[in-house]
């Protein structure tokens, strides 16, 4: 069958591990949408608003450690998704943004085009700020090479990329795109670096290992847990890396949250005289509440394809190459013996005790103990901090860039991509933004269990800035809306009601289940109040 530009692109995406597309059409991208549907190369899920499209496609990339794909129209569609793409960039998610664009001659007619901003390349320039590579496929002869370069960079750098298709070239004859070509790896440099790392770990009294999102982005959880066992070095995850290694057999200490989290974990990391950080984003959310400044001169930081020591670095060294080279020479260096799995509260009282956020974590831990773990998609807000009190399981959440609206679209994407029923944690404020995407469950046969923390407020902001009334939200009675959106909803106020609602939701996977947890304004999880307290304490110290 004669390859056309659209099918060359779709085959290249599938051959590089993409397994579905999320999108919303528009006239600039209708020709491409028709080829997506007629070719069947990748299944298509349309949603209701482009931010949700971006979050859903991003989540697929995160849970699969592969490319996520979002297809949108020019201008109103693509620019509506800017924030979601920015989040994917900040959190190293390989999201492929494909936008339809004006035809090659359209710009010559001397008319301003609808959806156009300043000029016809404005959108391309905006996305250049949010992606690691970009291409406008304006020449079918060059398109295969452009597509290969851009998609390979998305995989190599684990960052979003941008591809624009002039709508009148969608069906242009086009050669197939070459297969993925992995970048050459200098294993000699990797071995030299690994030898230096091992020397540092062996010479240390308290070596420690901290891992972050790149471990999942590059699908290295299995290799990492083997390395931890060989080093007999307990490992902690960052806030962003929460949920990593959930399915692995390795000495996991827990999630490092500085003075807001588990003291033993904080002590292991902050007192380490050789801290090996693999795939960690050194950000304020990961380190902003450190009880004491971590002495980065004692740290070895492998991130963004380089390994940095106190005063020197190894450039262009992929994380996987370092882990492979370390495995070749690994020997026990750990002093702390086996990691102890952190304790997660269970045993929710089955009575009319009024609900608090931490009761949700307890109820979910009880549900997982009874029925097995579920993957979790969490939004921003106290639901994310409560999520840290839930047993370790696959967990996708924007813990660093921290945009609201991720939770529900990401939950739909998790189930569409994995076939596993997810639990979604979302606050009322975030649900007001993209929670309505839940109405798309029925057409795709999806049945997430959505736990909506309804405290009638932007409570996380109140935790940082008590007082103003603008943190108060109206009560929208979300559970009552579920039926009209194709699901089942129930409002719960007590522990007993929550326990029953979760069990009933588990038993009914015929549609989405929305459990609206009523919480008082001003009430937060223990984790969030400690986090907010630590942030305020540290900023007060800085102001002195
Ligand atoms: N807009 C977007 C898109 N993302 C954001 N993170 C914010 C604004 C700022 C913001 C927070 S937390 C928060 C806002 C508005 C309130 C969240 O309310 P809700 O979802 O109800 O959760 P909870 O009540 O548990 O706080 C972060 C700090 O930037
Ligand atoms: Mg709220």
Coordinates of C-alpha atoms and ligand atoms in Angstrom, one line a residue:
X1 CA 0.0 0.0 0.0
X2 CA 1.5 3.4 -1.0
X3 CA 2.7 5.1 2.2
X4 CA 1.4 8.6 2.7
X5 CA 2.8 11.2 5.1
X6 CA 0.1 10.4 7.7
X7 CA 0.6 6.6 7.7
X8 CA 4.4 7.0 7.7
X9 CA 4.0 9.0 10.9
X10 CA 1.5 6.6 12.5
X11 CA 3.7 3.6 11.7
X12 CA 6.7 5.3 13.1
X13 CA 4.8 6.1 16.3
X14 CA 3.6 2.5 16.7
X15 CA 7.0 1.0 15.8
X16 CA 8.5 3.2 18.6
X17 CA 6.1 1.9 21.2
X18 CA 3.1 4.2 21.1
X19 CA -0.1 2.2 21.6
X20 CA -2.9 4.8 21.3
X21 CA -3.8 8.4 20.6
X22 CA -5.8 10.9 22.6
X23 CA -7.2 13.9 20.7
X24 CA -9.8 16.4 19.7
X25 CA -10.2 17.2 16.0
X26 CA -10.5 20.5 14.2
X27 CA -10.6 21.6 10.6
X28 CA -6.8 21.8 10.3
X29 CA -6.4 18.2 11.5
X30 CA -9.5 16.5 10.1
X31 CA -7.6 14.9 7.2
X32 CA -5.2 13.3 9.7
X33 CA -8.0 12.2 12.0
X34 CA -9.7 10.4 9.1
X35 CA -6.5 8.5 8.3
X36 CA -6.1 7.6 12.0
X37 CA -9.6 6.1 12.1
X38 CA -9.5 4.5 8.6
X39 CA -6.0 3.0 9.0
X40 CA -6.5 1.6 12.5
X41 CA -2.8 1.7 13.1
X42 CA -3.3 3.2 16.5
X43 CA -6.6 3.3 18.5
X44 CA -8.1 6.8 19.0
X45 CA -9.7 8.2 22.1
X46 CA -11.3 11.6 21.8
X47 CA -11.9 13.6 25.0
X48 CA -13.8 16.8 25.8
X49 CA -11.1 19.5 26.4
X50 CA -7.5 19.7 25.2
X51 CA -6.0 20.0 28.7
X52 CA -7.5 16.6 29.4
X53 CA -6.1 15.2 26.1
X54 CA -2.6 16.3 27.1
X55 CA -2.8 14.9 30.7
X56 CA -4.2 11.6 29.4
X57 CA -1.6 11.2 26.7
X58 CA 1.1 12.1 29.2
X59 CA -0.2 9.5 31.7
X60 CA 0.0 6.8 29.0
X61 CA 3.7 7.6 28.5
X62 CA 4.3 7.5 32.3
X63 CA 2.6 4.2 33.0
X64 CA 4.1 2.5 29.9
X65 CA 7.5 4.1 30.0
X66 CA 6.8 4.8 26.3
X67 CA 5.6 7.6 24.0
X68 CA 2.2 9.2 24.8
X69 CA 0.5 10.8 21.7
X70 CA -1.9 13.8 21.6
X71 CA -3.4 15.0 18.3
X72 CA -5.0 18.4 18.2
X73 CA -6.0 21.1 15.8
X74 CA -4.0 24.2 15.1
X75 CA -4.3 27.3 17.4
X76 CA -7.3 26.8 19.7
X77 CA -6.6 23.1 20.1
X78 CA -2.8 23.0 20.5
X79 CA -2.5 26.2 22.5
X80 CA -5.2 25.0 24.8
X81 CA -2.9 22.2 25.7
X82 CA 0.2 24.3 26.5
X83 CA 0.1 23.8 30.2
X84 CA -0.2 20.0 30.0
X85 CA 2.8 19.9 27.6
X86 CA 4.8 22.2 29.9
X87 CA 4.1 19.7 32.8
X88 CA 5.2 16.8 30.6
X89 CA 8.4 18.7 29.9
X90 CA 9.1 19.5 33.5
X91 CA 8.4 16.0 34.6
X92 CA 10.3 14.3 31.7
X93 CA 7.4 12.6 30.1
X94 CA 7.9 11.7 26.4
X95 CA 4.6 13.3 25.1
X96 CA 4.3 13.6 21.3
X97 CA 2.2 16.6 20.3
X98 CA 0.9 16.4 16.8
X99 CA -1.0 19.4 15.5
X100 CA -2.7 20.0 12.2
X101 CA -1.5 23.1 10.5
X102 CA -2.4 25.5 7.6
X103 CA -1.9 24.2 4.1
X104 CA 1.2 25.2 2.2
X105 CA -0.5 27.8 0.1
X106 CA -3.0 29.1 2.7
X107 CA -0.6 31.6 4.1
X108 CA 0.0 33.1 0.6
X109 CA -3.6 34.3 0.1
X110 CA -2.9 37.4 2.2
X111 CA -5.7 36.6 4.7
X112 CA -5.3 36.1 8.4
X113 CA -6.3 32.5 9.1
X114 CA -8.8 31.5 11.8
X115 CA -6.9 30.1 14.9
X116 CA -3.8 32.1 13.8
X117 CA -1.9 34.0 16.5
X118 CA 0.7 36.6 15.5
X119 CA 1.8 34.7 12.4
X120 CA 1.7 31.2 11.0
X121 CA 4.9 30.1 12.9
X122 CA 3.8 31.5 16.3
X123 CA 2.5 28.1 17.5
X124 CA 5.7 26.4 16.4
X125 CA 7.8 29.0 18.4
X126 CA 5.6 28.6 21.4
X127 CA 6.1 24.8 21.4
X128 CA 9.8 25.2 20.9
X129 CA 9.8 26.4 24.5
X130 CA 8.0 23.3 25.8
X131 CA 9.6 20.5 23.8
X132 CA 13.1 19.0 23.2
X133 CA 12.6 18.8 19.4
X134 CA 10.1 20.0 16.7
X135 CA 9.3 19.7 13.1
X136 CA 6.9 21.1 10.5
X137 CA 6.4 18.4 7.9
X138 CA 6.3 20.8 5.0
X139 CA 8.4 18.6 2.6
X140 CA 7.3 14.9 2.2
X141 CA 10.8 14.1 0.9
X142 CA 12.4 15.3 4.2
X143 CA 9.5 14.2 6.5
X144 CA 10.7 10.6 7.2
X145 CA 14.1 11.9 8.4
X146 CA 12.4 14.7 10.5
X147 CA 9.9 12.2 12.1
X148 CA 12.7 9.7 12.9
X149 CA 14.9 12.5 14.5
X150 CA 12.1 14.0 16.5
X151 CA 10.6 10.8 17.8
X152 CA 14.0 9.3 18.6
X153 CA 14.8 12.5 20.7
X154 CA 11.6 12.1 22.6
X155 CA 12.7 8.6 23.6
X156 CA 16.3 9.5 24.2
X157 CA 15.7 12.6 26.3
X158 CA 12.3 11.5 27.7
X159 CA 10.8 14.9 26.9
X160 CA 7.9 16.1 24.8
X161 CA 8.3 16.8 21.1
X162 CA 6.1 18.8 18.6
X163 CA 5.1 17.8 15.0
X164 CA 3.0 20.0 12.8
X165 CA 1.3 18.6 9.6
X166 CA 0.2 21.1 7.0
X167 CA -3.3 19.8 6.2
X168 CA -2.8 19.7 2.5
X169 CA 0.2 17.3 2.8
X170 CA -1.6 14.6 4.9
X171 CA -2.0 12.4 1.9
X172 CA 1.3 13.3 0.1
X173 CA 3.3 10.2 -0.9
X174 CA 5.9 9.6 1.7
X175 CA 8.6 7.0 2.3
X176 CA 8.4 4.9 5.4
X177 CA 10.3 6.2 8.5
X178 CA 13.5 4.4 9.5
X179 CA 13.4 2.3 12.6
X180 CA 14.4 3.7 16.0
X181 CA 18.1 4.2 16.1
X182 CA 19.4 4.2 19.7
X183 CA 22.2 6.7 20.4
X184 CA 25.7 5.2 20.7
X185 CA 26.7 4.6 24.3
X186 CA 30.3 5.1 25.4
X187 CA 30.5 2.1 27.8
X188 CA 34.2 2.9 28.5
X189 CA 33.0 6.2 30.1
X190 CA 30.2 4.4 31.8
X191 CA 32.6 1.9 33.4
X192 CA 35.0 4.6 34.4
X193 CA 32.1 6.5 36.0
X194 CA 30.8 3.4 37.7
X195 CA 34.2 2.6 39.2
X196 CA 34.3 6.1 40.7
X197 CA 30.8 5.7 42.1
X198 CA 31.7 2.4 43.7
X199 CA 34.8 3.8 45.2
X200 CA 32.7 6.6 46.8
X201 CA 30.1 4.2 48.1
X202 CA 32.7 1.8 49.5
X203 CA 34.6 4.6 51.3
X204 CA 31.4 6.0 52.8
X205 CA 30.3 5.3 56.4
X206 CA 26.6 5.9 55.5
X207 CA 26.0 5.5 51.7
X208 CA 22.4 6.0 50.6
X209 CA 20.5 5.7 47.3
X210 CA 17.7 8.0 46.2
X211 CA 15.7 7.4 43.0
X212 CA 13.4 9.5 40.9
X213 CA 11.2 9.6 37.9
X214 CA 13.8 8.8 35.2
X215 CA 13.9 5.2 36.6
X216 CA 10.4 4.7 35.4
X217 CA 10.7 6.9 32.2
X218 CA 13.5 4.7 31.0
X219 CA 11.9 1.5 32.3
X220 CA 14.7 0.7 34.7
X221 CA 12.9 -0.5 37.8
X222 CA 13.9 -4.1 37.4
X223 CA 17.5 -3.3 36.8
X224 CA 17.6 -0.9 39.6
X225 CA 16.1 -3.3 42.2
X226 CA 18.7 -5.9 41.1
X227 CA 21.4 -3.3 41.7
X228 CA 20.0 -2.4 45.1
X229 CA 20.1 -6.0 46.1
X230 CA 23.7 -6.4 44.8
X231 CA 24.8 -3.3 46.7
X232 CA 22.6 -4.3 49.7
X233 CA 21.8 -0.6 49.8
X234 CA 18.3 0.4 50.9
X235 CA 16.6 2.8 48.5
X236 CA 14.3 5.7 49.0
X237 CA 12.2 7.4 46.3
X238 CA 11.6 11.1 46.0
X239 CA 8.2 12.7 46.3
X240 CA 8.0 12.8 42.5
X241 CA 9.2 9.2 42.4
X242 CA 6.5 7.9 44.8
X243 CA 5.2 4.5 43.6
X244 CA 8.5 3.5 42.0
X245 CA 9.6 -0.1 42.6
X246 CA 6.1 -1.0 43.9
X247 CA 6.2 -4.3 42.0
X248 CA 9.9 -5.0 42.7
X249 CA 11.7 -7.0 45.3
X250 CA 14.1 -4.5 46.7
X251 CA 15.0 -2.9 50.1
X252 CA 12.7 0.0 49.8
X253 CA 12.8 2.5 52.7
X254 CA 9.9 4.6 51.5
X255 CA 9.4 8.1 50.1
X256 CA 11.8 10.9 51.1
X257 CA 9.9 14.0 52.3
X258 CA 12.4 15.7 54.4
X259 CA 11.1 17.0 57.7
X260 CA 7.5 16.4 56.6
X261 CA 8.0 12.6 56.1
X262 CA 9.3 9.5 57.8
X263 CA 12.2 10.4 60.1
X264 CA 14.2 7.2 59.4
X265 CA 14.0 7.9 55.7
X266 CA 15.0 11.5 56.2
X267 CA 17.9 10.5 58.4
X268 CA 19.2 8.0 55.9
X269 CA 19.2 10.5 53.1
X270 CA 20.2 13.7 54.9
X271 CA 23.1 12.1 56.8
X272 CA 24.5 10.1 53.9
X273 CA 28.1 10.8 53.3
X274 CA 27.7 9.4 49.8
X275 CA 24.3 10.0 48.3
X276 CA 23.8 8.4 45.0
X277 CA 20.8 10.0 43.2
X278 CA 19.5 8.2 40.1
X279 CA 17.0 9.9 37.9
X280 CA 16.1 12.5 40.5
X281 CA 14.7 16.0 39.7
X282 CA 16.5 18.2 42.2
X283 CA 13.5 20.4 42.8
X284 CA 11.8 22.3 45.6
X285 CA 9.0 19.7 45.9
X286 CA 11.6 16.9 46.2
X287 CA 14.0 18.8 48.5
X288 CA 12.2 21.9 49.6
X289 CA 11.4 20.5 53.1
X290 CA 14.7 18.9 53.8
X291 CA 15.3 19.1 57.5
X292 CA 18.9 20.1 56.7
X293 CA 20.4 21.1 53.5
X294 CA 21.7 18.0 51.8
X295 CA 25.4 18.5 51.2
X296 CA 25.4 18.1 47.4
X297 CA 29.2 17.8 47.5
X298 CA 28.6 14.3 48.9
X299 CA 26.1 13.6 46.2
X300 CA 26.5 11.8 42.9
X301 CA 23.7 12.9 40.6
X302 CA 22.8 11.0 37.5
X303 CA 20.1 12.9 35.6
X304 CA 19.3 14.1 32.0
X305 CA 22.0 11.9 30.5
X306 CA 24.9 13.1 32.6
X307 CA 26.5 12.1 35.9
X308 CA 27.6 15.0 38.2
X309 CA 30.1 14.7 41.0
X310 CA 31.0 17.6 43.3
X311 CA 33.5 19.1 40.9
X312 CA 33.3 17.1 37.7
X313 CA 30.8 15.4 35.5
X314 CA 30.5 12.7 32.8
X315 CA 28.5 14.1 29.9
X316 CA 26.2 12.2 27.6
X317 CA 26.0 9.1 29.8
X318 CA 22.5 7.5 29.8
X319 CA 21.2 6.3 33.1
X320 CA 20.8 2.8 31.9
X321 CA 24.5 2.6 30.9
X322 CA 25.5 3.7 34.3
X323 CA 23.2 1.2 36.0
X324 CA 24.5 -1.6 33.7
X325 CA 28.2 -0.7 34.4
X326 CA 27.5 -0.5 38.2
X327 CA 25.9 -3.9 38.1
X328 CA 29.0 -5.4 36.5
X329 CA 31.1 -4.4 39.6
X330 CA 28.5 -4.2 42.3
X331 CA 29.3 -5.6 45.8
X332 CA 27.6 -5.1 49.1
X333 CA 28.3 -1.5 50.5
X334 CA 25.2 -1.1 52.5
X335 CA 25.4 -0.6 56.3
X336 CA 21.7 -0.4 56.9
X337 CA 20.9 -4.0 56.3
X338 CA 17.6 -4.7 54.6
X339 CA 15.2 -1.8 54.1
X340 CA 12.1 -2.0 56.1
X341 CA 8.9 -1.4 54.2
X342 CA 7.2 1.7 55.6
X343 CA 4.1 1.1 57.7
X344 CA 0.8 2.1 56.1
X345 CA -2.2 2.5 58.4
X346 CA -5.0 0.0 58.0
X347 CA -8.2 -0.8 60.0
X348 CA -10.6 2.0 59.2
X349 CA -13.3 2.0 61.9
X350 CA -16.6 0.8 60.6
X351 CA -18.7 3.3 62.4
X352 CA -20.0 6.9 62.1
X353 CA -16.7 8.6 62.9
X354 CA -16.6 11.8 60.8
X355 CA -14.2 11.5 57.9
X356 CA -10.8 13.1 57.8
X357 CA -8.4 12.9 54.8
X358 CA -6.1 10.2 56.3
X359 CA -9.2 8.0 56.7
X360 CA -9.3 7.7 52.9
X361 CA -5.7 6.3 52.9
X362 CA -6.7 3.8 55.6
X363 CA -9.8 2.7 53.7
X364 CA -7.9 2.2 50.5
X365 CA -5.2 0.3 52.3
X366 CA -7.9 -2.0 53.7
X367 CA -9.4 -2.4 50.2
X368 CA -6.0 -3.3 48.7
X369 CA -5.4 -5.8 51.5
X370 CA -8.8 -7.4 50.7
X371 CA -8.8 -7.3 46.9
X372 CA -5.2 -6.5 45.7
X373 CA -3.6 -3.2 44.7
X374 CA -4.9 -0.9 42.0
X375 CA -2.8 1.6 40.0
X376 CA -3.5 5.2 41.2
X377 CA -3.8 8.5 39.3
X378 CA -3.7 11.4 41.6
X379 CA -4.4 15.1 41.1
X380 CA -2.7 17.9 43.0
X381 CA -4.0 19.0 46.4
X382 CA -4.4 17.2 49.7
X383 CA -5.4 14.1 47.8
X384 CA -1.8 13.8 46.6
X385 CA -0.4 14.0 50.2
X386 CA -3.0 11.5 51.3
X387 CA -1.9 9.3 48.5
X388 CA 1.6 9.1 50.1
X389 CA -0.2 7.4 53.1
X390 CA -1.4 4.6 50.7
X391 CA 0.5 1.3 50.2
X392 CA 3.1 1.5 47.5
X393 CA 1.5 0.9 44.1
X394 CA 1.9 2.2 40.6
X395 CA 1.3 5.9 41.0
X396 CA 1.1 8.7 38.4
X397 CA 0.8 12.3 39.7
X398 CA 2.3 15.7 38.7
X399 CA 4.2 16.1 42.0
X400 CA 6.7 18.6 40.7
X401 CA 5.1 20.9 38.0
X402 CA 1.9 20.4 40.1
X403 CA -0.8 21.4 37.6
X404 CA -4.4 20.6 38.7
X405 CA -6.6 18.7 36.4
X406 CA -4.3 15.7 35.8
X407 CA -6.1 13.1 38.0
X408 CA -9.3 12.1 36.1
X409 CA -7.9 12.2 32.5
X410 CA -4.9 10.3 33.7
X411 CA -7.1 7.7 35.4
X412 CA -9.1 7.1 32.2
X413 CA -5.8 6.8 30.3
X414 CA -4.4 4.3 32.8
X415 CA -7.3 1.9 32.3
X416 CA -7.4 2.4 28.5
X417 CA -3.7 1.7 28.3
X418 CA -3.3 -1.1 30.8
X419 CA -6.8 -2.7 31.1
X420 CA -6.4 -2.4 34.9
X421 CA -9.1 -0.5 36.8
X422 CA -7.5 2.5 38.5
X423 CA -8.2 4.5 41.6
X424 CA -8.3 8.2 41.0
X425 CA -7.7 10.7 43.9
X426 CA -8.9 14.2 43.1
X427 CA -10.0 17.3 45.1
X428 CA -13.1 19.3 44.3
X429 CA -11.2 22.2 42.9
X430 CA -9.3 20.0 40.4
X431 CA -12.5 18.1 39.6
X432 CA -14.1 21.4 38.6
X433 CA -11.4 21.8 36.0
X434 CA -11.2 18.4 34.2
X435 CA -13.3 16.0 36.2
X436 CA -16.0 16.2 33.5
X437 CA -13.8 14.0 31.3
X438 CA -15.3 11.2 33.4
X439 CA -18.3 11.5 31.1
X440 CA -16.1 9.8 28.4
X441 CA -15.8 6.6 30.4
X442 CA -19.0 5.0 29.1
X443 CA -18.1 5.3 25.4
X444 CA -14.8 3.5 26.1
X445 CA -16.1 1.0 28.7
X446 CA -13.9 2.5 31.4
X447 CA -14.7 2.1 35.1
X448 CA -12.3 4.0 37.4
X449 CA -13.1 4.4 41.1
X450 CA -12.9 8.1 41.7
X451 CA -12.5 9.3 45.2
X452 CA -13.3 13.0 45.3
X453 CA -12.1 14.9 48.4
X454 CA -14.9 17.5 48.7
X455 CA -13.7 20.0 51.3
X456 CA -15.5 22.8 49.5
X457 CA -12.2 24.7 49.2
X458 CA -8.8 25.1 47.7
X459 CA -7.6 23.7 51.0
X460 CA -3.9 23.3 50.0
X461 CA -3.7 27.0 49.5
X462 CA -5.4 27.6 52.8
X463 CA -2.8 25.5 54.4
X464 CA -0.2 27.9 53.1
X465 CA -2.3 31.1 53.5
X466 CA -4.9 30.7 56.2
X467 CA -7.7 33.3 56.3
X468 CA -9.0 34.6 52.9
X469 CA -12.5 33.5 51.9
X470 CA -11.4 33.1 48.3
X471 CA -10.2 29.6 49.2
X472 CA -13.9 28.6 49.8
X473 CA -15.7 26.7 47.0
X474 CA -19.4 26.2 46.6
X475 CA -20.7 22.7 47.2
X476 CA -21.6 21.3 43.7
X477 CA -23.0 17.9 45.0
X478 CA -20.7 16.0 42.6
X479 CA -22.1 12.5 43.5
X480 CA -25.6 13.6 42.3
X481 CA -24.1 14.4 38.8
X482 CA -22.6 10.9 38.3
X483 CA -25.7 9.2 36.9
X484 CA -26.2 11.7 34.2
X485 CA -22.5 11.3 33.2
X486 CA -22.9 7.5 32.9
X487 CA -21.7 6.3 36.3
X488 CA -22.7 5.8 39.9
X489 CA -22.1 8.3 42.7
X490 CA -22.4 8.3 46.4
X491 CA -21.7 11.0 49.0
X492 CA -20.1 9.7 52.3
X493 CA -19.5 11.5 55.6
X494 CA -18.5 8.8 58.0
X495 CA -15.9 6.0 58.0
X496 CA -18.5 3.3 57.9
X497 CA -20.1 4.9 54.8
X498 CA -16.7 5.2 53.1
X499 CA -15.9 1.6 53.8
X500 CA -19.2 0.4 52.4
X501 CA -19.0 2.7 49.4
X502 CA -15.5 1.5 48.4
X503 CA -16.5 -2.1 48.7
X504 CA -19.6 -1.5 46.6
X505 CA -17.6 0.4 44.0
X506 CA -15.1 -2.5 43.9
X507 CA -17.9 -4.9 43.3
X508 CA -19.4 -2.9 40.4
X509 CA -17.1 -2.4 37.5
X510 CA -19.9 -1.8 35.0
X511 CA -19.3 2.0 35.0
X512 CA -17.2 4.6 36.8
X513 CA -17.8 5.0 40.5
X514 CA -17.7 8.4 42.1
X515 CA -17.3 8.5 45.9
X516 CA -17.7 12.0 47.2
X517 CA -15.9 12.2 50.5
X518 CA -17.2 15.1 52.6
X519 CA -14.5 16.9 54.6
X520 CA -14.6 20.0 56.7
X521 CA -12.9 23.1 55.5
X522 CA -9.6 23.7 57.2
X523 CA -9.0 20.0 57.6
X524 CA -5.9 18.4 55.9
X525 CA -4.0 15.1 56.0
X526 CA -1.2 14.8 58.5
X527 CA 1.2 14.7 55.5
X528 CA 0.0 18.0 54.1
X529 CA 0.0 19.9 57.4
X530 CA 3.6 18.7 58.1
X531 CA 4.6 19.7 54.5
X532 CA 3.0 23.1 54.8
X533 CA 4.4 23.6 58.3
X534 CA 7.9 22.7 57.1
X535 CA 7.7 25.0 54.1
X536 CA 6.6 27.9 56.3
X537 CA 9.3 27.2 58.8
X538 CA 12.0 27.0 56.2
X539 CA 10.8 30.2 54.4
X540 CA 10.6 32.0 57.8
X541 CA 14.3 30.9 58.5
X542 CA 15.3 32.3 55.1
X543 CA 13.5 35.6 55.9
X544 CA 15.4 36.1 59.2
Ligands
LIG1 N1 -4.2 26.2 38.8 C1 -3.7 25.0 38.3 C2 -4.1 24.5 36.9 N2 -2.9 24.3 39.1 C3 -2.5 24.7 40.3 N3 -1.7 24.0 41.0 C4 -3.1 25.9 40.8 C5 -3.9 26.6 40.0 C6 -2.7 26.4 42.2 C7 -3.2 25.5 43.3 C8 -2.4 24.6 44.0 S1 -3.3 23.6 45.1 C9 -4.8 24.4 44.7 C10 -4.5 25.4 43.7 C11 -5.6 26.3 43.1 C12 -6.1 24.1 45.3 C13 -6.5 22.7 45.0 O1 -7.9 22.5 45.4 P1 -8.5 21.0 45.4 O2 -8.3 20.4 44.1 O3 -9.9 21.2 45.9 O4 -7.6 20.3 46.4 P2 -7.4 20.6 48.0 O5 -8.7 21.1 48.5 O6 -7.1 19.3 48.6 O7 -6.3 21.6 48.1 C14 -0.9 24.3 44.0 C15 -0.2 24.6 45.3 O8 -0.2 25.1 43.1
LIG2 MG1 -10.7 21.1 47.8

